[in-house]
mmCIF file with all atom_site columns, C-alpha atoms in Angstrom:
data_model
loop_
_atom_site.group_PDB
_atom_site.id
_atom_site.type_symbol
_atom_site.label_atom_id
_atom_site.label_alt_id
_atom_site.label_comp_id
_atom_site.label_asym_id
_atom_site.label_entity_id
_atom_site.label_seq_id
_atom_site.pdbx_PDB_ins_code
_atom_site.Cartn_x
_atom_site.Cartn_y
_atom_site.Cartn_z
_atom_site.occupancy
_atom_site.B_iso_or_equiv
_atom_site.pdbx_formal_charge
_atom_site.auth_seq_id
_atom_site.auth_comp_id
_atom_site.auth_asym_id
_atom_site.auth_atom_id
_atom_site.pdbx_PDB_model_num
ATOM 1   C CA . MET A 1 1   ? 116.543 48.179 120.885 1.00 0.00 ? 5   MET A CA 1
ATOM 2   C CA . SER A 1 2   ? 115.028 45.003 119.516 1.00 0.00 ? 6   SER A CA 1
ATOM 3   C CA . ARG A 1 3   ? 116.439 43.312 116.459 1.00 0.00 ? 7   ARG A CA 1
ATOM 4   C CA . LEU A 1 4   ? 116.450 45.116 113.153 1.00 0.00 ? 8   LEU A CA 1
ATOM 5   C CA . LEU A 1 5   ? 113.454 44.134 111.018 1.00 0.00 ? 9   LEU A CA 1
ATOM 6   C CA . TYR A 1 6   ? 115.413 43.423 107.848 1.00 0.00 ? 10  TYR A CA 1
ATOM 7   C CA . GLU A 1 7   ? 112.462 41.539 106.374 1.00 0.00 ? 11  GLU A CA 1
ATOM 8   C CA . ASN A 1 8   ? 110.570 44.865 106.338 1.00 0.00 ? 12  ASN A CA 1
ATOM 9   C CA . SER A 1 9   ? 113.433 46.902 104.887 1.00 0.00 ? 13  SER A CA 1
ATOM 10  C CA . VAL A 1 10  ? 112.730 49.176 101.928 1.00 0.00 ? 14  VAL A CA 1
ATOM 11  C CA . SER A 1 11  ? 115.192 50.349 99.293  1.00 0.00 ? 15  SER A CA 1
ATOM 12  C CA . TYR A 1 12  ? 114.592 54.018 98.458  1.00 0.00 ? 16  TYR A CA 1
ATOM 13  C CA . LYS A 1 13  ? 116.714 56.426 96.408  1.00 0.00 ? 17  LYS A CA 1
ATOM 14  C CA . GLY A 1 14  ? 120.052 54.860 97.312  1.00 0.00 ? 18  GLY A CA 1
ATOM 15  C CA . TYR A 1 15  ? 119.221 54.115 100.935 1.00 0.00 ? 19  TYR A CA 1
ATOM 16  C CA . LEU A 1 16  ? 118.019 51.005 102.692 1.00 0.00 ? 20  LEU A CA 1
ATOM 17  C CA . ILE A 1 17  ? 115.436 51.908 105.336 1.00 0.00 ? 21  ILE A CA 1
ATOM 18  C CA . ILE A 1 18  ? 115.523 49.340 108.139 1.00 0.00 ? 22  ILE A CA 1
ATOM 19  C CA . PRO A 1 19  ? 112.729 49.588 110.722 1.00 0.00 ? 23  PRO A CA 1
ATOM 20  C CA . PHE A 1 20  ? 112.892 48.286 114.269 1.00 0.00 ? 24  PHE A CA 1
ATOM 21  C CA . VAL A 1 21  ? 110.764 48.400 117.417 1.00 0.00 ? 25  VAL A CA 1
ATOM 22  C CA . PHE A 1 22  ? 112.123 51.270 119.493 1.00 0.00 ? 26  PHE A CA 1
ATOM 23  C CA . GLY A 1 23  ? 109.916 50.564 122.502 1.00 0.00 ? 27  GLY A CA 1
ATOM 24  C CA . THR A 1 24  ? 106.332 50.267 123.681 1.00 0.00 ? 28  THR A CA 1
ATOM 25  C CA . ALA A 1 25  ? 103.837 52.651 125.240 1.00 0.00 ? 29  ALA A CA 1
ATOM 26  C CA . ASP A 1 26  ? 100.420 51.568 126.480 1.00 0.00 ? 30  ASP A CA 1
ATOM 27  C CA . ASN A 1 27  ? 101.005 48.155 124.871 1.00 0.00 ? 31  ASN A CA 1
ATOM 28  C CA . HIS A 1 28  ? 101.591 49.770 121.447 1.00 0.00 ? 32  HIS A CA 1
ATOM 29  C CA . GLU A 1 29  ? 104.868 49.385 119.605 1.00 0.00 ? 33  GLU A CA 1
ATOM 30  C CA . ILE A 1 30  ? 106.826 52.518 118.708 1.00 0.00 ? 34  ILE A CA 1
ATOM 31  C CA . TYR A 1 31  ? 108.960 52.201 115.579 1.00 0.00 ? 35  TYR A CA 1
ATOM 32  C CA . SER A 1 32  ? 112.220 53.795 114.582 1.00 0.00 ? 36  SER A CA 1
ATOM 33  C CA . TYR A 1 33  ? 114.635 53.127 111.727 1.00 0.00 ? 37  TYR A CA 1
ATOM 34  C CA . LYS A 1 34  ? 118.239 52.968 110.641 1.00 0.00 ? 38  LYS A CA 1
ATOM 35  C CA . LEU A 1 35  ? 119.683 53.703 107.217 1.00 0.00 ? 39  LEU A CA 1
ATOM 36  C CA . LEU A 1 36  ? 122.343 52.206 105.008 1.00 0.00 ? 40  LEU A CA 1
ATOM 37  C CA . ALA A 1 37  ? 123.569 54.302 102.083 1.00 0.00 ? 41  ALA A CA 1
ATOM 38  C CA . GLU A 1 38  ? 124.702 52.771 98.806  1.00 0.00 ? 42  GLU A CA 1
ATOM 39  C CA . ILE A 1 39  ? 127.708 55.119 98.838  1.00 0.00 ? 43  ILE A CA 1
ATOM 40  C CA . GLY A 1 40  ? 128.653 54.017 102.350 1.00 0.00 ? 44  GLY A CA 1
ATOM 41  C CA . HIS A 1 41  ? 130.474 56.426 104.632 1.00 0.00 ? 45  HIS A CA 1
ATOM 42  C CA . LYS A 1 42  ? 130.490 59.119 101.938 1.00 0.00 ? 46  LYS A CA 1
ATOM 43  C CA . SER A 1 43  ? 126.895 59.794 103.021 1.00 0.00 ? 47  SER A CA 1
ATOM 44  C CA . GLN A 1 44  ? 126.186 61.523 106.311 1.00 0.00 ? 48  GLN A CA 1
ATOM 45  C CA . PHE A 1 45  ? 123.257 59.136 106.782 1.00 0.00 ? 49  PHE A CA 1
ATOM 46  C CA . HIS A 1 46  ? 125.119 55.825 106.345 1.00 0.00 ? 50  HIS A CA 1
ATOM 47  C CA . LYS A 1 47  ? 124.322 53.712 109.420 1.00 0.00 ? 51  LYS A CA 1
ATOM 48  C CA . ALA A 1 48  ? 122.346 56.662 110.818 1.00 0.00 ? 52  ALA A CA 1
ATOM 49  C CA . ASP A 1 49  ? 119.887 56.001 113.612 1.00 0.00 ? 53  ASP A CA 1
ATOM 50  C CA . ASN A 1 50  ? 116.616 57.830 112.864 1.00 0.00 ? 54  ASN A CA 1
ATOM 51  C CA . PRO A 1 51  ? 118.075 61.053 111.428 1.00 0.00 ? 55  PRO A CA 1
ATOM 52  C CA . ALA A 1 52  ? 114.536 62.509 111.191 1.00 0.00 ? 56  ALA A CA 1
ATOM 53  C CA . LYS A 1 53  ? 114.201 62.168 114.996 1.00 0.00 ? 57  LYS A CA 1
ATOM 54  C CA . VAL A 1 54  ? 110.547 61.204 114.476 1.00 0.00 ? 58  VAL A CA 1
ATOM 55  C CA . TYR A 1 55  ? 109.026 57.893 115.561 1.00 0.00 ? 59  TYR A CA 1
ATOM 56  C CA . GLY A 1 56  ? 106.155 55.922 114.061 1.00 0.00 ? 60  GLY A CA 1
ATOM 57  C CA . SER A 1 57  ? 103.180 53.870 115.132 1.00 0.00 ? 61  SER A CA 1
ATOM 58  C CA . SER A 1 58  ? 103.633 51.182 112.459 1.00 0.00 ? 62  SER A CA 1
ATOM 59  C CA . ILE A 1 59  ? 106.235 49.867 110.059 1.00 0.00 ? 63  ILE A CA 1
ATOM 60  C CA . ASN A 1 60  ? 104.561 51.603 107.106 1.00 0.00 ? 64  ASN A CA 1
ATOM 61  C CA . ASN A 1 61  ? 104.390 54.858 109.064 1.00 0.00 ? 65  ASN A CA 1
ATOM 62  C CA . ILE A 1 62  ? 108.096 54.853 109.975 1.00 0.00 ? 66  ILE A CA 1
ATOM 63  C CA . VAL A 1 63  ? 109.079 53.953 106.395 1.00 0.00 ? 67  VAL A CA 1
ATOM 64  C CA . ASP A 1 64  ? 107.047 56.935 105.138 1.00 0.00 ? 68  ASP A CA 1
ATOM 65  C CA . ILE A 1 65  ? 108.775 59.184 107.701 1.00 0.00 ? 69  ILE A CA 1
ATOM 66  C CA . ALA A 1 66  ? 112.180 57.947 106.529 1.00 0.00 ? 70  ALA A CA 1
ATOM 67  C CA . LYS A 1 67  ? 111.271 58.478 102.859 1.00 0.00 ? 71  LYS A CA 1
ATOM 68  C CA . GLU A 1 68  ? 110.177 62.045 103.557 1.00 0.00 ? 72  GLU A CA 1
ATOM 69  C CA . HIS A 1 69  ? 113.442 62.742 105.381 1.00 0.00 ? 73  HIS A CA 1
ATOM 70  C CA . ILE A 1 70  ? 115.452 61.277 102.491 1.00 0.00 ? 74  ILE A CA 1
ATOM 71  C CA . GLU A 1 71  ? 113.488 63.417 100.001 1.00 0.00 ? 75  GLU A CA 1
ATOM 72  C CA . GLN A 1 72  ? 114.320 66.561 101.953 1.00 0.00 ? 76  GLN A CA 1
ATOM 73  C CA . HIS A 1 73  ? 117.888 65.861 103.080 1.00 0.00 ? 77  HIS A CA 1
ATOM 74  C CA . SER A 1 74  ? 119.583 63.273 100.840 1.00 0.00 ? 78  SER A CA 1
ATOM 75  C CA . ASP A 1 75  ? 123.215 64.131 100.145 1.00 0.00 ? 79  ASP A CA 1
ATOM 76  C CA . PHE A 1 76  ? 123.535 62.195 96.849  1.00 0.00 ? 80  PHE A CA 1
ATOM 77  C CA . VAL A 1 77  ? 121.565 61.070 93.802  1.00 0.00 ? 81  VAL A CA 1
ATOM 78  C CA . SER A 1 78  ? 121.241 57.307 93.401  1.00 0.00 ? 82  SER A CA 1
ATOM 79  C CA . GLN A 1 79  ? 122.164 55.719 90.078  1.00 0.00 ? 83  GLN A CA 1
ATOM 80  C CA . GLY A 1 80  ? 120.234 52.484 90.670  1.00 0.00 ? 84  GLY A CA 1
ATOM 81  C CA . ASP A 1 81  ? 119.166 50.033 93.346  1.00 0.00 ? 85  ASP A CA 1
ATOM 82  C CA . SER A 1 82  ? 122.264 48.700 95.088  1.00 0.00 ? 86  SER A CA 1
ATOM 83  C CA . PHE A 1 83  ? 120.061 46.848 97.572  1.00 0.00 ? 87  PHE A CA 1
ATOM 84  C CA . LYS A 1 84  ? 117.969 44.848 95.081  1.00 0.00 ? 88  LYS A CA 1
ATOM 85  C CA . SER A 1 85  ? 119.818 41.571 95.802  1.00 0.00 ? 89  SER A CA 1
ATOM 86  C CA . ARG A 1 86  ? 119.197 41.461 99.524  1.00 0.00 ? 90  ARG A CA 1
ATOM 87  C CA . TYR A 1 87  ? 118.152 38.452 101.531 1.00 0.00 ? 91  TYR A CA 1
ATOM 88  C CA . VAL A 1 88  ? 117.197 37.754 105.121 1.00 0.00 ? 92  VAL A CA 1
ATOM 89  C CA . TYR A 1 89  ? 118.344 34.464 106.603 1.00 0.00 ? 93  TYR A CA 1
ATOM 90  C CA . ARG A 1 90  ? 117.875 33.702 110.296 1.00 0.00 ? 94  ARG A CA 1
ATOM 91  C CA . HIS A 1 91  ? 117.309 37.425 110.900 1.00 0.00 ? 95  HIS A CA 1
ATOM 92  C CA . ASN A 1 92  ? 120.651 38.287 109.242 1.00 0.00 ? 96  ASN A CA 1
ATOM 93  C CA . LEU A 1 93  ? 120.728 40.733 106.322 1.00 0.00 ? 97  LEU A CA 1
ATOM 94  C CA . ILE A 1 94  ? 122.759 39.623 103.313 1.00 0.00 ? 98  ILE A CA 1
ATOM 95  C CA . ILE A 1 95  ? 123.314 42.028 100.412 1.00 0.00 ? 99  ILE A CA 1
ATOM 96  C CA . VAL A 1 96  ? 124.960 40.557 97.320  1.00 0.00 ? 100 VAL A CA 1
ATOM 97  C CA . PHE A 1 97  ? 126.848 42.792 94.888  1.00 0.00 ? 101 PHE A CA 1
ATOM 98  C CA . GLN A 1 98  ? 128.322 42.121 91.453  1.00 0.00 ? 102 GLN A CA 1
ATOM 99  C CA . GLU A 1 99  ? 131.288 43.926 89.991  1.00 0.00 ? 103 GLU A CA 1
ATOM 100 C CA . GLY A 1 100 ? 133.455 42.872 87.076  1.00 0.00 ? 104 GLY A CA 1
ATOM 101 C CA . GLY A 1 101 ? 131.876 39.423 86.855  1.00 0.00 ? 105 GLY A CA 1
ATOM 102 C CA . LYS A 1 102 ? 132.630 38.642 90.507  1.00 0.00 ? 106 LYS A CA 1
ATOM 103 C CA . TYR A 1 103 ? 130.217 38.542 93.427  1.00 0.00 ? 107 TYR A CA 1
ATOM 104 C CA . PHE A 1 104 ? 130.740 39.622 97.021  1.00 0.00 ? 108 PHE A CA 1
ATOM 105 C CA . TYR A 1 105 ? 128.467 40.413 99.921  1.00 0.00 ? 109 TYR A CA 1
ATOM 106 C CA . ASP A 1 106 ? 127.755 42.451 103.012 1.00 0.00 ? 110 ASP A CA 1
ATOM 107 C CA . HIS A 1 107 ? 126.450 40.614 106.082 1.00 0.00 ? 111 HIS A CA 1
ATOM 108 C CA . TYR A 1 108 ? 124.714 42.378 108.953 1.00 0.00 ? 112 TYR A CA 1
ATOM 109 C CA . PRO A 1 109 ? 123.720 40.494 112.130 1.00 0.00 ? 113 PRO A CA 1
ATOM 110 C CA . PRO A 1 110 ? 120.228 40.896 113.657 1.00 0.00 ? 114 PRO A CA 1
ATOM 111 C CA . GLU A 1 111 ? 120.988 43.620 116.222 1.00 0.00 ? 115 GLU A CA 1
ATOM 112 C CA . LEU A 1 112 ? 123.768 45.712 114.642 1.00 0.00 ? 116 LEU A CA 1
ATOM 113 C CA . LEU A 1 113 ? 124.646 47.498 111.421 1.00 0.00 ? 117 LEU A CA 1
ATOM 114 C CA . ASN A 1 114 ? 128.198 46.159 111.538 1.00 0.00 ? 118 ASN A CA 1
ATOM 115 C CA . ASN A 1 115 ? 129.251 44.409 108.356 1.00 0.00 ? 119 ASN A CA 1
ATOM 116 C CA . ILE A 1 116 ? 130.725 41.042 109.358 1.00 0.00 ? 120 ILE A CA 1
ATOM 117 C CA . ALA A 1 117 ? 131.215 39.658 105.832 1.00 0.00 ? 121 ALA A CA 1
ATOM 118 C CA . ALA A 1 118 ? 134.312 37.667 104.971 1.00 0.00 ? 122 ALA A CA 1
ATOM 119 C CA . PRO A 1 119 ? 136.542 39.250 102.296 1.00 0.00 ? 123 PRO A CA 1
ATOM 120 C CA . LYS A 1 120 ? 135.788 36.606 99.684  1.00 0.00 ? 124 LYS A CA 1
ATOM 121 C CA . LEU A 1 121 ? 134.882 36.698 95.982  1.00 0.00 ? 125 LEU A CA 1
ATOM 122 C CA . PHE A 1 122 ? 132.511 34.305 94.219  1.00 0.00 ? 126 PHE A CA 1
ATOM 123 C CA . THR A 1 123 ? 131.765 33.404 90.600  1.00 0.00 ? 127 THR A CA 1
ATOM 124 C CA . SER A 1 124 ? 127.957 33.485 91.008  1.00 0.00 ? 128 SER A CA 1
ATOM 125 C CA . GLU A 1 125 ? 125.285 34.842 93.311  1.00 0.00 ? 129 GLU A CA 1
ATOM 126 C CA . TYR A 1 126 ? 124.227 31.260 94.051  1.00 0.00 ? 130 TYR A CA 1
ATOM 127 C CA . GLU A 1 127 ? 127.765 30.294 95.111  1.00 0.00 ? 131 GLU A CA 1
ATOM 128 C CA . CYS A 1 128 ? 127.918 33.350 97.355  1.00 0.00 ? 132 CYS A CA 1
ATOM 129 C CA . LEU A 1 129 ? 124.557 32.682 99.026  1.00 0.00 ? 133 LEU A CA 1
ATOM 130 C CA . ASN A 1 130 ? 125.325 28.976 99.452  1.00 0.00 ? 134 ASN A CA 1
ATOM 131 C CA . TRP A 1 131 ? 128.647 29.778 101.152 1.00 0.00 ? 135 TRP A CA 1
ATOM 132 C CA . ILE A 1 132 ? 126.939 32.247 103.516 1.00 0.00 ? 136 ILE A CA 1
ATOM 133 C CA . GLN A 1 133 ? 124.178 29.773 104.345 1.00 0.00 ? 137 GLN A CA 1
ATOM 134 C CA . GLN A 1 134 ? 126.688 27.039 105.149 1.00 0.00 ? 138 GLN A CA 1
ATOM 135 C CA . GLY A 1 135 ? 128.562 29.423 107.424 1.00 0.00 ? 139 GLY A CA 1
ATOM 136 C CA . LEU A 1 136 ? 125.414 30.465 109.265 1.00 0.00 ? 140 LEU A CA 1
ATOM 137 C CA . LEU A 1 137 ? 124.290 26.869 109.641 1.00 0.00 ? 141 LEU A CA 1
ATOM 138 C CA . GLY A 1 138 ? 127.726 25.875 110.925 1.00 0.00 ? 142 GLY A CA 1
ATOM 139 C CA . ARG A 1 139 ? 127.795 28.718 113.412 1.00 0.00 ? 143 ARG A CA 1
ATOM 140 C CA . HIS A 1 140 ? 124.276 27.869 114.569 1.00 0.00 ? 144 HIS A CA 1
ATOM 141 C CA . ILE A 1 141 ? 125.174 24.195 115.108 1.00 0.00 ? 145 ILE A CA 1
ATOM 142 C CA . LYS A 1 142 ? 128.326 25.121 117.074 1.00 0.00 ? 146 LYS A CA 1
ATOM 143 C CA . GLN A 1 143 ? 126.303 27.399 119.338 1.00 0.00 ? 147 GLN A CA 1
ATOM 144 C CA . LYS A 1 144 ? 123.804 24.606 120.040 1.00 0.00 ? 148 LYS A CA 1
ATOM 145 C CA . ALA A 1 145 ? 126.590 22.131 120.849 1.00 0.00 ? 149 ALA A CA 1
ATOM 146 C CA . LYS A 1 146 ? 128.005 24.308 123.642 1.00 0.00 ? 150 LYS A CA 1
#
């Protein structure tokens, strides 16, 4: 699997559809997708890898396939867009949440849907994003120095 194409992710009915290039055939890319659910592990499709078991010929095509599958098989009703404050930085997905006046985040690296966020609270979305950016820049510099 190539990296997850977070920059092409689509929030839909409580899920985040994340396309990626599954492979190639005759020099054409074949797309698949993964899902994140706003209710996390309470959903059977949280972190699911292409639950529709159908592949697409383009990013738009695979997103439409995922939407159709969600329409037919979703196991919850979304109350809003939990993924509206999402950012991509150096191919990492950052999702910022607010609860009770505090901010926190989920952080997914380019190739995996494993949340590697630090358990830290912030007073603003800006403070949260700035802290994440500094961490990613620091990690990037350390890797270059080796």
